[in-house]
Amino acid sequence: RRRRSRSPRRAMTSASATGRWVTMRAARARAPASTPASAASVRTCARRRALVHFLTGAPALALVARDSDAARAEEDVKRAYDGYASTYDDLDGGSAAKALGLDAMRGDALRGASGDVLELAVGTGLNLASYDMSKINTFTAIDLSPGMLAQAKVRADELNFRRESSRFIEADATALPFEDASFDVVVDTFSLCVIENPVAALREVRRVLRPSGRAVLIEHSKSDVGPLGAYQDLTSKPVKSMSKGCVWNQDVEGLLRESGLKVVSVQRALLGLLVVVEAKP
């Protein structure tokens, strides 16, 4: 009997639905024309200028320029995300996201989190309702944007999060302000794809996890369906430019391995466009 292959038309239909969601996020999240350039573009330009300075005999000036531009880039990202924090739920928590099963995916992945839990790039707190606080000793959430954190705190109050065991901290995922082996679980949902150096962030995850701890990720991923993965590769650059640097064809498992984390389990959804991964130090 001939084995039936997956229908390219079905694959592209699902890709179209997810593509509309990604495009909607890009359009809704796009900042006004006066908004500064993205952190990625600013840092890329900074590196180019630094290289020119270095090759022309001015290494000290190159380092100063790089550090100065990186600092400005971080401030640009903060301002951009602060600007649409009040409407961000419409991007990742709206009807399109629900129709794609993202709410159920969050619940299935996060309700088992226990002990001391850290969530990276908490945003407005869309994940908070998925946690079972009876299993959690302490909950820590970080984000680069004060505006996002303010929204997350409001949601935490609405959900009756225990204030004495919860904290919301302004911090960078690539330089976590915590001691080694501080957490039992580290959660990342749809933030790795917009972090300029995802491996650096994952190495920080590995550092702050306890030896018996685990990382739980829900991320955009390159599909394992051939035509669909090829389509993602073809459209990756325009999607990234329109959606605040989102890399929707990233190799999540490869990034985890490069960081030193060990992949424990992988579950794919939406024809491989989304992936739920559990990893350990």
GROMACS .gro file of C-alpha atoms in nm:
model
  281
    1ARG     CA    1   0.000   0.000   0.000
    2ARG     CA    2   0.125   0.340  -0.091
    3ARG     CA    3   0.175   0.569   0.204
    4ARG     CA    4  -0.031   0.884   0.174
    5SER     CA    5   0.170   1.201   0.215
    6ARG     CA    6   0.048   1.514   0.384
    7SER     CA    7  -0.144   1.742   0.156
    8PRO     CA    8   0.056   2.055   0.066
    9ARG     CA    9  -0.276   2.237   0.033
   10ARG     CA   10  -0.368   2.151   0.394
   11ALA     CA   11  -0.022   2.253   0.510
   12MET     CA   12  -0.041   2.586   0.333
   13THR     CA   13  -0.396   2.645   0.465
   14SER     CA   14  -0.271   2.606   0.823
   15ALA     CA   15   0.030   2.816   0.736
   16SER     CA   16  -0.204   3.082   0.602
   17ALA     CA   17  -0.405   3.085   0.927
   18THR     CA   18  -0.094   3.110   1.139
   19GLY     CA   19   0.055   3.358   0.895
   20ARG     CA   20  -0.251   3.580   0.939
   21TRP     CA   21  -0.200   3.563   1.316
   22VAL     CA   22   0.169   3.657   1.283
   23THR     CA   23   0.082   3.934   1.037
   24MET     CA   24  -0.189   4.062   1.270
   25ARG     CA   25   0.061   4.072   1.555
   26ALA     CA   26   0.303   4.261   1.335
   27ALA     CA   27   0.044   4.514   1.223
   28ARG     CA   28  -0.101   4.571   1.569
   29ALA     CA   29   0.240   4.587   1.736
   30ARG     CA   30   0.398   4.814   1.475
   31ALA     CA   31   0.502   5.136   1.641
   32PRO     CA   32   0.430   5.481   1.492
   33ALA     CA   33   0.670   5.620   1.234
   34SER     CA   34   0.846   5.824   1.499
   35THR     CA   35   0.934   5.516   1.705
   36PRO     CA   36   1.313   5.453   1.721
   37ALA     CA   37   1.467   5.167   1.530
   38SER     CA   38   1.447   4.816   1.676
   39ALA     CA   39   1.717   4.693   1.911
   40ALA     CA   40   1.832   4.439   1.654
   41SER     CA   41   1.885   4.696   1.380
   42VAL     CA   42   2.056   4.943   1.612
   43ARG     CA   43   2.290   4.678   1.747
   44THR     CA   44   2.369   4.552   1.398
   45CYS     CA   45   2.466   4.904   1.290
   46ALA     CA   46   2.666   4.943   1.608
   47ARG     CA   47   2.864   4.628   1.535
   48ARG     CA   48   2.939   4.745   1.181
   49ARG     CA   49   3.062   5.082   1.303
   50ALA     CA   50   3.267   4.912   1.573
   51LEU     CA   51   3.432   4.685   1.317
   52VAL     CA   52   3.521   4.981   1.096
   53HIS     CA   53   3.669   5.168   1.392
   54PHE     CA   54   3.866   4.865   1.500
   55LEU     CA   55   4.007   4.792   1.154
   56THR     CA   56   4.111   5.156   1.113
   57GLY     CA   57   4.304   5.155   1.438
   58ALA     CA   58   4.053   5.290   1.687
   59PRO     CA   59   3.953   4.993   1.906
   60ALA     CA   60   3.880   5.201   2.213
   61LEU     CA   61   3.641   5.424   2.023
   62ALA     CA   62   3.479   5.115   1.875
   63LEU     CA   63   3.404   4.970   2.217
   64VAL     CA   64   3.261   5.298   2.339
   65ALA     CA   65   3.037   5.326   2.034
   66ARG     CA   66   2.920   4.967   2.070
   67ASP     CA   67   2.832   5.002   2.437
   68SER     CA   68   2.663   5.338   2.382
   69ASP     CA   69   2.450   5.213   2.094
   70ALA     CA   70   2.360   4.893   2.279
   71ALA     CA   71   2.237   5.100   2.574
   72ARG     CA   72   2.031   5.321   2.343
   73ALA     CA   73   1.892   5.011   2.171
   74GLU     CA   74   1.771   4.872   2.504
   75GLU     CA   75   1.599   5.200   2.584
   76ASP     CA   76   1.438   5.199   2.238
   77VAL     CA   77   1.296   4.851   2.301
   78LYS     CA   78   1.160   4.957   2.640
   79ARG     CA   79   0.987   5.261   2.492
   80ALA     CA   80   0.843   5.060   2.203
   81TYR     CA   81   0.693   4.794   2.429
   82ASP     CA   82   0.576   5.049   2.684
   83GLY     CA   83   0.393   5.220   2.398
   84TYR     CA   84   0.157   4.933   2.328
   85ALA     CA   85   0.147   4.756   2.664
   86SER     CA   86  -0.214   4.861   2.718
   87THR     CA   87  -0.329   4.685   2.398
   88TYR     CA   88  -0.084   4.396   2.390
   89ASP     CA   89  -0.344   4.142   2.500
   90ASP     CA   90  -0.516   4.190   2.166
   91LEU     CA   91  -0.199   4.064   1.996
   92ASP     CA   92  -0.123   3.741   2.180
   93GLY     CA   93  -0.445   3.689   2.372
   94GLY     CA   94  -0.713   3.780   2.123
   95SER     CA   95  -0.966   3.572   1.935
   96ALA     CA   96  -0.718   3.461   1.667
   97ALA     CA   97  -0.475   3.325   1.926
   98LYS     CA   98  -0.759   3.146   2.105
   99ALA     CA   99  -0.884   2.994   1.781
  100LEU     CA  100  -0.536   2.857   1.717
  101GLY     CA  101  -0.542   2.683   2.056
  102LEU     CA  102  -0.278   2.895   2.228
  103ASP     CA  103  -0.474   2.931   2.553
  104ALA     CA  104  -0.510   2.554   2.583
  105MET     CA  105  -0.144   2.510   2.496
  106ARG     CA  106  -0.040   2.748   2.773
  107GLY     CA  107  -0.258   2.566   3.024
  108ASP     CA  108  -0.129   2.220   2.936
  109ALA     CA  109   0.234   2.330   2.952
  110LEU     CA  110   0.226   2.545   3.265
  111ARG     CA  111  -0.019   2.397   3.510
  112GLY     CA  112   0.248   2.153   3.631
  113ALA     CA  113   0.498   2.426   3.724
  114SER     CA  114   0.594   2.395   4.090
  115GLY     CA  115   0.843   2.513   4.350
  116ASP     CA  116   1.029   2.836   4.273
  117VAL     CA  117   0.920   2.950   3.927
  118LEU     CA  118   1.070   3.214   3.697
  119GLU     CA  119   0.896   3.343   3.385
  120LEU     CA  120   1.099   3.525   3.121
  121ALA     CA  121   0.948   3.822   2.934
  122VAL     CA  122   0.618   3.797   3.120
  123GLY     CA  123   0.466   4.076   2.910
  124THR     CA  124   0.116   4.161   3.032
  125GLY     CA  125   0.085   3.833   3.219
  126LEU     CA  126  -0.111   3.627   2.970
  127ASN     CA  127   0.033   3.309   3.123
  128LEU     CA  128  -0.061   3.388   3.482
  129ALA     CA  129  -0.404   3.226   3.469
  130SER     CA  130  -0.244   2.896   3.362
  131TYR     CA  131  -0.042   2.845   3.679
  132ASP     CA  132  -0.163   2.640   3.974
  133MET     CA  133  -0.046   2.862   4.258
  134SER     CA  134  -0.108   2.587   4.513
  135LYS     CA  135   0.200   2.412   4.367
  136ILE     CA  136   0.422   2.724   4.358
  137ASN     CA  137   0.635   2.842   4.650
  138THR     CA  138   0.760   3.162   4.488
  139PHE     CA  139   0.683   3.321   4.152
  140THR     CA  140   0.922   3.563   3.981
  141ALA     CA  141   0.852   3.735   3.651
  142ILE     CA  142   1.086   3.957   3.450
  143ASP     CA  143   1.041   4.185   3.153
  144LEU     CA  144   1.247   4.457   2.990
  145SER     CA  145   0.943   4.689   2.972
  146PRO     CA  146   0.812   4.866   3.285
  147GLY     CA  147   0.482   4.922   3.104
  148MET     CA  148   0.440   4.550   3.043
  149LEU     CA  149   0.526   4.471   3.404
  150ALA     CA  150   0.264   4.720   3.525
  151GLN     CA  151  -0.003   4.539   3.323
  152ALA     CA  152   0.118   4.201   3.453
  153LYS     CA  153   0.091   4.323   3.813
  154VAL     CA  154  -0.269   4.433   3.755
  155ARG     CA  155  -0.353   4.090   3.613
  156ALA     CA  156  -0.180   3.920   3.908
  157ASP     CA  157  -0.396   4.120   4.149
  158GLU     CA  158  -0.709   4.027   3.956
  159LEU     CA  159  -0.611   3.659   3.980
  160ASN     CA  160  -0.536   3.692   4.353
  161PHE     CA  161  -0.172   3.596   4.319
  162ARG     CA  162  -0.010   3.580   4.660
  163ARG     CA  163   0.174   3.913   4.686
  164GLU     CA  164   0.410   3.790   4.955
  165SER     CA  165   0.548   3.517   4.728
  166SER     CA  166   0.534   3.695   4.389
  167ARG     CA  167   0.765   3.956   4.242
  168PHE     CA  168   0.782   4.139   3.910
  169ILE     CA  169   1.126   4.267   3.812
  170GLU     CA  170   1.256   4.480   3.526
  171ALA     CA  171   1.542   4.277   3.382
  172ASP     CA  172   1.710   4.149   3.065
  173ALA     CA  173   1.670   3.777   2.986
  174THR     CA  174   2.030   3.761   2.864
  175ALA     CA  175   2.166   3.890   3.198
  176LEU     CA  176   1.940   3.760   3.474
  177PRO     CA  177   1.995   3.925   3.815
  178PHE     CA  178   1.973   3.598   4.010
  179GLU     CA  179   2.216   3.362   4.176
  180ASP     CA  180   2.304   3.028   4.020
  181ALA     CA  181   2.060   2.743   4.086
  182SER     CA  182   1.777   2.970   4.208
  183PHE     CA  183   1.474   2.815   4.038
  184ASP     CA  184   1.296   2.484   3.992
  185VAL     CA  185   1.117   2.589   3.672
  186VAL     CA  186   1.190   2.857   3.412
  187VAL     CA  187   0.913   2.941   3.164
  188ASP     CA  188   0.945   3.106   2.822
  189THR     CA  189   0.652   3.159   2.586
  190PHE     CA  190   0.694   3.337   2.252
  191SER     CA  191   0.984   3.553   2.366
  192LEU     CA  192   1.288   3.355   2.252
  193CYS     CA  193   1.199   3.437   1.891
  194VAL     CA  194   1.246   3.811   1.949
  195ILE     CA  195   1.557   3.800   2.169
  196GLU     CA  196   1.856   3.904   1.961
  197ASN     CA  197   2.083   3.646   2.124
  198PRO     CA  198   1.855   3.353   2.219
  199VAL     CA  199   2.147   3.124   2.305
  200ALA     CA  200   2.270   3.376   2.564
  201ALA     CA  201   1.922   3.382   2.720
  202LEU     CA  202   1.907   3.002   2.728
  203ARG     CA  203   2.251   2.984   2.889
  204GLU     CA  204   2.117   3.212   3.160
  205VAL     CA  205   1.818   2.978   3.198
  206ARG     CA  206   2.057   2.689   3.244
  207ARG     CA  207   2.260   2.886   3.498
  208VAL     CA  208   1.967   2.980   3.723
  209LEU     CA  209   1.802   2.637   3.710
  210ARG     CA  210   1.865   2.393   3.991
  211PRO     CA  211   2.021   2.059   3.891
  212SER     CA  212   1.680   1.891   3.913
  213GLY     CA  213   1.500   2.185   3.752
  214ARG     CA  214   1.339   2.214   3.409
  215ALA     CA  215   1.275   2.473   3.142
  216VAL     CA  216   0.936   2.490   2.969
  217LEU     CA  217   0.915   2.668   2.635
  218ILE     CA  218   0.634   2.742   2.389
  219GLU     CA  219   0.786   2.893   2.078
  220HIS     CA  220   0.761   2.959   1.708
  221SER     CA  221   0.954   2.692   1.519
  222LYS     CA  222   1.046   2.593   1.168
  223SER     CA  223   0.788   2.337   1.057
  224ASP     CA  224   0.889   1.978   0.995
  225VAL     CA  225   0.647   1.973   0.700
  226GLY     CA  226   0.874   2.027   0.401
  227PRO     CA  227   0.677   2.280   0.190
  228LEU     CA  228   0.574   2.474   0.499
  229GLY     CA  229   0.927   2.493   0.639
  230ALA     CA  230   1.050   2.614   0.300
  231TYR     CA  231   0.780   2.882   0.301
  232GLN     CA  232   0.895   2.999   0.644
  233ASP     CA  233   1.255   3.023   0.526
  234LEU     CA  234   1.142   3.220   0.222
  235THR     CA  235   0.940   3.469   0.428
  236SER     CA  236   1.158   3.485   0.740
  237LYS     CA  237   1.321   3.820   0.666
  238PRO     CA  238   1.002   4.014   0.586
  239VAL     CA  239   0.822   3.855   0.882
  240LYS     CA  240   1.109   3.954   1.112
  241SER     CA  241   1.110   4.312   0.983
  242MET     CA  242   0.733   4.347   1.030
  243SER     CA  243   0.696   4.178   1.369
  244LYS     CA  244   0.950   4.341   1.598
  245GLY     CA  245   1.225   4.092   1.514
  246CYS     CA  246   1.024   3.770   1.549
  247VAL     CA  247   1.215   3.478   1.393
  248TRP     CA  248   0.934   3.236   1.315
  249ASN     CA  249   1.156   2.968   1.156
  250GLN     CA  250   1.401   2.926   1.444
  251ASP     CA  251   1.545   2.586   1.535
  252VAL     CA  252   1.440   2.576   1.899
  253GLU     CA  253   1.589   2.234   1.971
  254GLY     CA  254   1.918   2.337   1.812
  255LEU     CA  255   1.931   2.655   2.021
  256LEU     CA  256   1.870   2.454   2.338
  257ARG     CA  257   2.149   2.211   2.255
  258GLU     CA  258   2.388   2.497   2.175
  259SER     CA  259   2.315   2.651   2.515
  260GLY     CA  260   2.397   2.328   2.698
  261LEU     CA  261   2.038   2.245   2.794
  262LYS     CA  262   1.921   1.889   2.733
  263VAL     CA  263   1.593   1.837   2.549
  264VAL     CA  264   1.359   1.606   2.742
  265SER     CA  265   1.042   1.622   2.535
  266VAL     CA  266   0.908   1.795   2.224
  267GLN     CA  267   0.548   1.840   2.114
  268ARG     CA  268   0.463   2.008   1.785
  269ALA     CA  269   0.139   2.188   1.700
  270LEU     CA  270  -0.011   2.355   1.395
  271LEU     CA  271   0.191   2.142   1.152
  272GLY     CA  272   0.509   2.213   1.344
  273LEU     CA  273   0.478   2.592   1.338
  274LEU     CA  274   0.465   2.594   1.718
  275VAL     CA  275   0.661   2.373   1.954
  276VAL     CA  276   0.634   2.293   2.326
  277VAL     CA  277   0.968   2.183   2.466
  278GLU     CA  278   1.080   2.069   2.809
  279ALA     CA  279   1.452   2.076   2.882
  280LYS     CA  280   1.684   2.028   3.178
  281PRO     CA  281   2.031   2.156   3.276
   0.00000   0.00000   0.00000
